[in-house]
Short mmCIF file of N, CA and C in Angstrom, two decimals:
data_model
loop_
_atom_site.label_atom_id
_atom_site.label_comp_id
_atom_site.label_asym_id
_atom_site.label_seq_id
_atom_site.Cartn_x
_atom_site.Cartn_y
_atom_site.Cartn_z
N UNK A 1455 -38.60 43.13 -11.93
CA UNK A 1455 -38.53 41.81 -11.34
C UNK A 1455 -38.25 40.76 -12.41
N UNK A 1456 -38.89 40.81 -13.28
CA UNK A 1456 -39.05 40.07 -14.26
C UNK A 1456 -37.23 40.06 -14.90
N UNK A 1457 -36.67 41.40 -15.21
CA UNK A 1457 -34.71 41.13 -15.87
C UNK A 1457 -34.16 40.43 -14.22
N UNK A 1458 -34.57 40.65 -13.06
CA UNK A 1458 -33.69 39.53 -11.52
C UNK A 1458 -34.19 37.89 -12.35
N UNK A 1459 -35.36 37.67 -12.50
CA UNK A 1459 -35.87 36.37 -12.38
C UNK A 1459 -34.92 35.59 -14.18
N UNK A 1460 -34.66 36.24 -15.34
CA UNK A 1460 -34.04 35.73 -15.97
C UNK A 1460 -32.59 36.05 -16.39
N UNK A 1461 -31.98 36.64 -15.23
CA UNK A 1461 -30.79 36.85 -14.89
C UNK A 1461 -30.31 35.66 -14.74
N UNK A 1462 -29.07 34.74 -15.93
CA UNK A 1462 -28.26 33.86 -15.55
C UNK A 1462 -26.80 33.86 -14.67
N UNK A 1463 -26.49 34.62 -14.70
CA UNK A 1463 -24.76 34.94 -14.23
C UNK A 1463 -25.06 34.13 -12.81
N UNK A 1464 -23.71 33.36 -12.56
CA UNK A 1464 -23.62 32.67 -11.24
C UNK A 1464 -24.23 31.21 -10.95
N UNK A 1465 -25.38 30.99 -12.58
CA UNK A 1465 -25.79 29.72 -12.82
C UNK A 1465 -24.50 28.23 -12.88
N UNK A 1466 -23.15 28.58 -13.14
CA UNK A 1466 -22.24 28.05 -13.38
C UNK A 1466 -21.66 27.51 -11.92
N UNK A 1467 -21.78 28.56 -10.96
CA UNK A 1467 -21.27 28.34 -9.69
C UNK A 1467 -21.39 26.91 -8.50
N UNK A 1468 -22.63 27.39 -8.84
CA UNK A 1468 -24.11 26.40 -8.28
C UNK A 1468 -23.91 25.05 -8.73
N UNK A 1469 -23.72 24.87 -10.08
CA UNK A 1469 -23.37 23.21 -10.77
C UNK A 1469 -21.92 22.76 -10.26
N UNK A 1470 -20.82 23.84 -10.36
CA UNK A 1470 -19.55 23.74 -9.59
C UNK A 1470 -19.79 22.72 -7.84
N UNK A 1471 -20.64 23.58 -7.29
CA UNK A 1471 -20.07 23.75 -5.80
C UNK A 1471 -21.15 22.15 -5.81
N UNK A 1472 -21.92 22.04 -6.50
CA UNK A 1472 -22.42 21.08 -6.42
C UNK A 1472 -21.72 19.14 -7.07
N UNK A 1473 -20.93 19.68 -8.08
CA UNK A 1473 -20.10 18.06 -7.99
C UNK A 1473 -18.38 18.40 -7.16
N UNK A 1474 -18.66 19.42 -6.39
CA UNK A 1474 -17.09 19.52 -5.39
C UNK A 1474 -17.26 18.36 -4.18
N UNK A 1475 -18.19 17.89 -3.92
CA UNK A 1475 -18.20 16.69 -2.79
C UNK A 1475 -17.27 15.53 -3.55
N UNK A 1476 -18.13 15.12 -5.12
CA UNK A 1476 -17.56 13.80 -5.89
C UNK A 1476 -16.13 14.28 -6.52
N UNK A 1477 -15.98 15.35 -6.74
CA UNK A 1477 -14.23 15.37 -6.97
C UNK A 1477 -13.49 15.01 -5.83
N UNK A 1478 -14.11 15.74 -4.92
CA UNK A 1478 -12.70 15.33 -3.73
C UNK A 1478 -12.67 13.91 -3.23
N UNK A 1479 -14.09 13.28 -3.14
CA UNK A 1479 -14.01 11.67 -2.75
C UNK A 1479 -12.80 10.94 -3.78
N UNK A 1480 -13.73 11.67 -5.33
CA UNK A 1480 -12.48 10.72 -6.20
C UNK A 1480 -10.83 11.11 -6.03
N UNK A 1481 -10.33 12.20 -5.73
CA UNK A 1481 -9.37 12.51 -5.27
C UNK A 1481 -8.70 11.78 -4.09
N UNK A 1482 -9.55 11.65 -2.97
CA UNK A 1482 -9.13 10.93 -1.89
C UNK A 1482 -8.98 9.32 -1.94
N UNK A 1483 -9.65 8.98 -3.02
CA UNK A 1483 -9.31 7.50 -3.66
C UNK A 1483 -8.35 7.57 -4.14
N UNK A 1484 -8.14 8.34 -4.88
CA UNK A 1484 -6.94 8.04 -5.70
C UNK A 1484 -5.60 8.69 -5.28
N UNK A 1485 -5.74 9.36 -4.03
CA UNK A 1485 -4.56 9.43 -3.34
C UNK A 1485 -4.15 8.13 -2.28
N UNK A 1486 -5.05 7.51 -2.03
CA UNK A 1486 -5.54 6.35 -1.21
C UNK A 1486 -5.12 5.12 -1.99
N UNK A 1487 -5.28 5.21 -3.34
CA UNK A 1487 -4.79 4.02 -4.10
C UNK A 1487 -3.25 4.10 -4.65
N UNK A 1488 -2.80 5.44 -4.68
CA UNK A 1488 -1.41 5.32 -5.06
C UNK A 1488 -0.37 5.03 -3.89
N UNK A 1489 -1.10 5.42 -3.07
CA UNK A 1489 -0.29 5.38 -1.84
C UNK A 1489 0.06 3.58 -1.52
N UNK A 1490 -1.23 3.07 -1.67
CA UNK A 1490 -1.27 1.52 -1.68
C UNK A 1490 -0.70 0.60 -2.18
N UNK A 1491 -0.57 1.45 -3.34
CA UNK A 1491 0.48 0.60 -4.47
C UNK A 1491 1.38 0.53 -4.42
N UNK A 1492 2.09 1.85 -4.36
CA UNK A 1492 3.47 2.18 -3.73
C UNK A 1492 4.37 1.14 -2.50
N UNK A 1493 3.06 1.13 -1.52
CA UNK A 1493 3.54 0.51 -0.62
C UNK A 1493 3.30 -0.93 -0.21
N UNK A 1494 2.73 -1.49 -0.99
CA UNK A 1494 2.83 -2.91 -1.77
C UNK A 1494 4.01 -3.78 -2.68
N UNK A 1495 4.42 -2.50 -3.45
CA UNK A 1495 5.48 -2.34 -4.54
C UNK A 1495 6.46 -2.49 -3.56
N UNK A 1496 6.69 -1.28 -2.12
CA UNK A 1496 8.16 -1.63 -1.74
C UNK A 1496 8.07 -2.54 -0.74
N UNK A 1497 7.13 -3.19 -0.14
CA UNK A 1497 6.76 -4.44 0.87
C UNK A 1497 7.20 -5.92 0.12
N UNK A 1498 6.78 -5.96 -1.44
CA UNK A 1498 7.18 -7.11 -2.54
C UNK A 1498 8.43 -6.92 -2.26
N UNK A 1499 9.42 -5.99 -3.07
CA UNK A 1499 10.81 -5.55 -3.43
C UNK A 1499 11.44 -6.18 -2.09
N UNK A 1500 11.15 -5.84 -1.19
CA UNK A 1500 11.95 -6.12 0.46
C UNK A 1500 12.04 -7.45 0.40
N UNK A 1501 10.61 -8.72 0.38
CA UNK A 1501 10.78 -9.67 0.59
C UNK A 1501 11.05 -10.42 -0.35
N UNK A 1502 11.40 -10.06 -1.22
CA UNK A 1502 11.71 -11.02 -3.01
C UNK A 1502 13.22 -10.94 -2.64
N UNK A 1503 13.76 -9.83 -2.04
CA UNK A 1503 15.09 -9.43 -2.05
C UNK A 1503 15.74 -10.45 -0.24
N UNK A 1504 15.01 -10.28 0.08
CA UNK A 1504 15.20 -11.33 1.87
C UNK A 1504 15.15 -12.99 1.30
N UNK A 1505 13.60 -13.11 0.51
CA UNK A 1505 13.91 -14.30 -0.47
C UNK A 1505 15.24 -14.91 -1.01
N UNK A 1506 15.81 -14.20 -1.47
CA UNK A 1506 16.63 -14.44 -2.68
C UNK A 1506 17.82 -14.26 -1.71
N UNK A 1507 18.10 -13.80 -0.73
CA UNK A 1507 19.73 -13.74 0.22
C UNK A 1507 19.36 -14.84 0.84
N UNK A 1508 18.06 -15.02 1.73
CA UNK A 1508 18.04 -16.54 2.02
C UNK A 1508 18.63 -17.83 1.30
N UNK A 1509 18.00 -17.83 0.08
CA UNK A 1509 18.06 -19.08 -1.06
C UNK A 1509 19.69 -19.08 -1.54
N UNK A 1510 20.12 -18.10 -1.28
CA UNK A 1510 21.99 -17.86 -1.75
C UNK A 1510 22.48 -17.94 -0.85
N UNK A 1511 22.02 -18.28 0.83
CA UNK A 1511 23.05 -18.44 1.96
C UNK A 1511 23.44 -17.15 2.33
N UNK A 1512 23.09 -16.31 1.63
CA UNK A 1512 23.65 -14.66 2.37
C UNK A 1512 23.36 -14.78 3.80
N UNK A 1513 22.13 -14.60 4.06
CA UNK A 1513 21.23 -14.56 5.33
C UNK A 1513 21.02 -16.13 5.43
N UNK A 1514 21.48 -16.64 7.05
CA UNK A 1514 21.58 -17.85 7.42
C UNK A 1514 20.28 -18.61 8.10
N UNK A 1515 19.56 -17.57 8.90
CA UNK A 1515 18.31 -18.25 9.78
C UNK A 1515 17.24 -17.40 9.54
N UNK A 1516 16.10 -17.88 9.51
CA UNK A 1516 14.73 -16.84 9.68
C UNK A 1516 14.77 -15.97 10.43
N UNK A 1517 15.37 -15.80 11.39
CA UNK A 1517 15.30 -14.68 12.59
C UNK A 1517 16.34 -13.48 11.85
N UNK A 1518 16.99 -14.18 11.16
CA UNK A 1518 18.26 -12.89 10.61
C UNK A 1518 17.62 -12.42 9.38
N UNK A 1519 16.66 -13.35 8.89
CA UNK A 1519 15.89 -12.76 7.59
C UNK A 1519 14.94 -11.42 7.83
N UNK A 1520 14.28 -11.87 9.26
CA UNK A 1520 13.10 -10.94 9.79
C UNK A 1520 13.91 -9.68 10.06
N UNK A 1521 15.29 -9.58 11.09
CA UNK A 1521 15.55 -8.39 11.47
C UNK A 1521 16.41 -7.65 10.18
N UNK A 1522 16.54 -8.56 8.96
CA UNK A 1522 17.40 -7.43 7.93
C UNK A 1522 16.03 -7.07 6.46
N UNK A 1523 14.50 -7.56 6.60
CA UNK A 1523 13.95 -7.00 6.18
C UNK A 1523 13.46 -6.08 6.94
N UNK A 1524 13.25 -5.80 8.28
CA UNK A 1524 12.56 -4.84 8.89
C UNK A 1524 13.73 -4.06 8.80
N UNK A 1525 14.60 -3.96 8.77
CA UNK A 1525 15.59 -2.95 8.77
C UNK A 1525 15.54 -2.31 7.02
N UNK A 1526 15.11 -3.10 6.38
CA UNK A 1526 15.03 -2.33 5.15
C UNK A 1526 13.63 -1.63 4.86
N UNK A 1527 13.06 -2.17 6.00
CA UNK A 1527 11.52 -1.40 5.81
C UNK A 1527 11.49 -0.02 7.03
N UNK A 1528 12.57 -0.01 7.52
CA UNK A 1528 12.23 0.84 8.75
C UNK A 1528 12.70 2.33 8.12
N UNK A 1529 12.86 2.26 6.82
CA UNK A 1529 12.75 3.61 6.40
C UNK A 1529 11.79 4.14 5.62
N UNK A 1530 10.94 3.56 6.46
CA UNK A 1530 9.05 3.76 5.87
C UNK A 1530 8.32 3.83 6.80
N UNK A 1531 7.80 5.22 6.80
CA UNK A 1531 6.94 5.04 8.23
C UNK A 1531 5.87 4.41 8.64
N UNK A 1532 5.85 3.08 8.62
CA UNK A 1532 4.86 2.25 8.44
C UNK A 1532 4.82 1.39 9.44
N UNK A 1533 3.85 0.38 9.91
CA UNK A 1533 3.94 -0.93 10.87
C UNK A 1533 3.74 -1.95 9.88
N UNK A 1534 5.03 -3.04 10.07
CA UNK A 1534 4.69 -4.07 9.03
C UNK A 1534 5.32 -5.01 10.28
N UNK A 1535 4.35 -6.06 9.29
CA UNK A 1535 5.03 -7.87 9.98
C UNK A 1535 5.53 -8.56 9.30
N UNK A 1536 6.88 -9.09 10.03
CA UNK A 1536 7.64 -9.97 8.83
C UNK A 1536 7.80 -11.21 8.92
N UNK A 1537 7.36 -12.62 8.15
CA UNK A 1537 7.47 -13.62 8.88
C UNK A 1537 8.26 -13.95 7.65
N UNK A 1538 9.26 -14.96 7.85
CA UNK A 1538 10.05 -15.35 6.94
C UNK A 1538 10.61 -17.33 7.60
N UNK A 1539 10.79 -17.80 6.37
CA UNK A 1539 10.77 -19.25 6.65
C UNK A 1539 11.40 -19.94 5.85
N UNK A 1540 12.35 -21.20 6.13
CA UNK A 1540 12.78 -21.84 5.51
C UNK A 1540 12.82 -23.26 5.89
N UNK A 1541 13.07 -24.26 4.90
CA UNK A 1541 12.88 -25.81 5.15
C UNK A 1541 13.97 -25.85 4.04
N UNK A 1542 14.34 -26.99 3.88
CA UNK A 1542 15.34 -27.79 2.58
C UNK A 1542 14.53 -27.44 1.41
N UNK A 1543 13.22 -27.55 1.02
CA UNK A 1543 13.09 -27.25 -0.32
C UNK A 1543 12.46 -25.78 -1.01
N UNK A 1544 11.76 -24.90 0.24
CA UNK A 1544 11.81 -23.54 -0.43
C UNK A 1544 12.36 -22.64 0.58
N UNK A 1545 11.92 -21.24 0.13
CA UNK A 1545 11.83 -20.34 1.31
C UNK A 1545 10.61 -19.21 0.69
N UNK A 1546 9.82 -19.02 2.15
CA UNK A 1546 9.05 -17.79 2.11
C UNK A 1546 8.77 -16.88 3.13
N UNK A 1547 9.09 -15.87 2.56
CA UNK A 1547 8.96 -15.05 3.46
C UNK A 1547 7.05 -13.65 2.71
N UNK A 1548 6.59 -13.34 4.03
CA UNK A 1548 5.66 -12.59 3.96
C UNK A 1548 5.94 -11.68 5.30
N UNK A 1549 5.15 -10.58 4.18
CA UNK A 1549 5.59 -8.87 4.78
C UNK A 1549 4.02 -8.31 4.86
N UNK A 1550 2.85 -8.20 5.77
CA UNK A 1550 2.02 -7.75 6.09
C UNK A 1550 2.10 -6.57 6.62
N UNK A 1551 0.83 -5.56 6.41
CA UNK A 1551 0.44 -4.27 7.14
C UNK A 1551 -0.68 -3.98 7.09
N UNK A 1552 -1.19 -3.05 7.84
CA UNK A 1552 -2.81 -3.02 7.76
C UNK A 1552 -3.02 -1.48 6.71
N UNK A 1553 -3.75 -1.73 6.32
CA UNK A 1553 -4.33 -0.84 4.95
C UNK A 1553 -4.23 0.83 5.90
N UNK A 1554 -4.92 0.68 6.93
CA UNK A 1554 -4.97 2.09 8.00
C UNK A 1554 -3.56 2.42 7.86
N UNK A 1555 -2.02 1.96 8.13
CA UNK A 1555 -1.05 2.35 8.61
C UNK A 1555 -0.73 2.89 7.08
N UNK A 1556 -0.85 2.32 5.99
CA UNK A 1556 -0.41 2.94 4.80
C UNK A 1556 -0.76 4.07 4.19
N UNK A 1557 -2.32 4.26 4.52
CA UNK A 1557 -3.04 5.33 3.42
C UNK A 1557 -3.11 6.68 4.03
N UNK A 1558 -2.72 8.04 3.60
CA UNK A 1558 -2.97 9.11 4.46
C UNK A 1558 -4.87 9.24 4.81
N UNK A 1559 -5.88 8.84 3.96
CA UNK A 1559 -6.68 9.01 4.89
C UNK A 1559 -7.58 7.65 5.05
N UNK A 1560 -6.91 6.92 6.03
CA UNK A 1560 -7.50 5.83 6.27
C UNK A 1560 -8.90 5.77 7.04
N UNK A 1561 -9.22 6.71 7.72
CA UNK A 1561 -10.61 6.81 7.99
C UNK A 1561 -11.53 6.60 6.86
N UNK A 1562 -10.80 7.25 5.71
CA UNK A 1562 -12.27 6.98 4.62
C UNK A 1562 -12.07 5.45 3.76
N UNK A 1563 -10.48 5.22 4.08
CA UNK A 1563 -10.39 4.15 3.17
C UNK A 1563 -10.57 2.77 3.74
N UNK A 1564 -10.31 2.80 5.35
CA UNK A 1564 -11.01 1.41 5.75
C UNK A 1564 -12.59 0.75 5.59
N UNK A 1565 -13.46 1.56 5.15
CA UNK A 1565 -14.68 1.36 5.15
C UNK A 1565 -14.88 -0.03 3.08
N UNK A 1566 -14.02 0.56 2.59
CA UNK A 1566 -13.87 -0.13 1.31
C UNK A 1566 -12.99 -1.05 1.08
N UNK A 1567 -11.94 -0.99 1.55
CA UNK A 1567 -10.70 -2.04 1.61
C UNK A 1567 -10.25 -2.99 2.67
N UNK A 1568 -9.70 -4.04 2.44
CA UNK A 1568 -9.61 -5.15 3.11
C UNK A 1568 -8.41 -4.66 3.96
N UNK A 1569 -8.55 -5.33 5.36
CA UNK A 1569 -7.35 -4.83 6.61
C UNK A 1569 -6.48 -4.87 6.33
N UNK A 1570 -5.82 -5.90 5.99
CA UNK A 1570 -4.05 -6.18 5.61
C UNK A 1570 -4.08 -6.16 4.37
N UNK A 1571 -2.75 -6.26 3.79
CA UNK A 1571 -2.09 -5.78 2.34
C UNK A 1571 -1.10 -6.46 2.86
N UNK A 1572 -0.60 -7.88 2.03
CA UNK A 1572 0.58 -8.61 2.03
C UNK A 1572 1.17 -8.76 0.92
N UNK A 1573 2.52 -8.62 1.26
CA UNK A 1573 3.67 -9.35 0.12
C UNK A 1573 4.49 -10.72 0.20
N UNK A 1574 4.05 -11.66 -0.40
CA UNK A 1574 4.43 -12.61 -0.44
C UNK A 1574 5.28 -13.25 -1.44
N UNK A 1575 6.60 -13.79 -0.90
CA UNK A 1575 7.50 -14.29 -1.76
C UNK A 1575 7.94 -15.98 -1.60
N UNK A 1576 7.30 -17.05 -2.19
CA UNK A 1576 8.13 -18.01 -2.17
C UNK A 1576 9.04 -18.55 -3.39
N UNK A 1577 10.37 -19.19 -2.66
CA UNK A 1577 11.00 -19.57 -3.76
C UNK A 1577 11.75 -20.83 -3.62
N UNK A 1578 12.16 -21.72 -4.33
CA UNK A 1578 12.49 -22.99 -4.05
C UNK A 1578 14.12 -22.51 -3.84
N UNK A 1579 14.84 -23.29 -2.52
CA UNK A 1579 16.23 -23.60 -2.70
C UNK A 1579 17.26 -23.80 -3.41
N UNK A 1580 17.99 -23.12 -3.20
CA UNK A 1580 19.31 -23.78 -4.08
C UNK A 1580 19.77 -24.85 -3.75
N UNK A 1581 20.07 -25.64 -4.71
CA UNK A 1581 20.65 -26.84 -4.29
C UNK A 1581 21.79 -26.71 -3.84
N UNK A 1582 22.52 -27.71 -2.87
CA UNK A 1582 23.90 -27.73 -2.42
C UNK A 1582 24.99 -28.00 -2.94
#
């Protein structure tokens, strides 16, 4: 009884199976955070780029701004909102989505992160 009771082998297992909960949380964060970034990164890029055809006259009205950034976002499987705006002295446009539609596991990641994730671009006019 006494060589069972100071038998180590399998002591290693036990400490394993025991921090496998905190690897995978940190895993699921950090698949959760790249994913976020990513899709922050191409939500900016869209409306800096809708920005900037606005301010050059490419794109003529807000309504033509909204349907040629959603068209550059619609090859992302995502739900976004596009509001885009102009007056004589700037233009801005913002590209919202909710944190759930971006992250593959948003069940765990809505509990820590804020609903929407926006990209916001303003920029002053070109002069005439």
């Amino acid at each position: 009884m006494k060589k069972f009771l100071d038998d180590e082998t399998g002591s290693m297992s036990v400490e394993f199976v025991m921090w496998i909960p905190f690897l995978a949380i940190m895993l699921v964060i950090a698949v959760d955070a790249s994913y976020l970034y990513l899709s922050q990164n191409q939500m900016w890029n869209v409306a800096r780029d809708t920005a900037r055809r606005m301010t050059t006259q490419v794109i003529k009205t807000d309504q033509e701004a909204e349907n040629w950034a959603e068209s550059r976002l619609s090859i992302y499987p995502h739900n976004y909102t596009v509001d885009a705006t102009s007056t004589p002295a700037y233009v801005s446009v913002v590209i919202s989505a909710q944190v759930v539609d971006l992250v593959p596991f948003g069940a765990f990641t809505r509990r820590f992160l804020a609903r929407d994730v926006f990209a916001r671009v303003i920029m002053r006019q070109r002069p005439a």
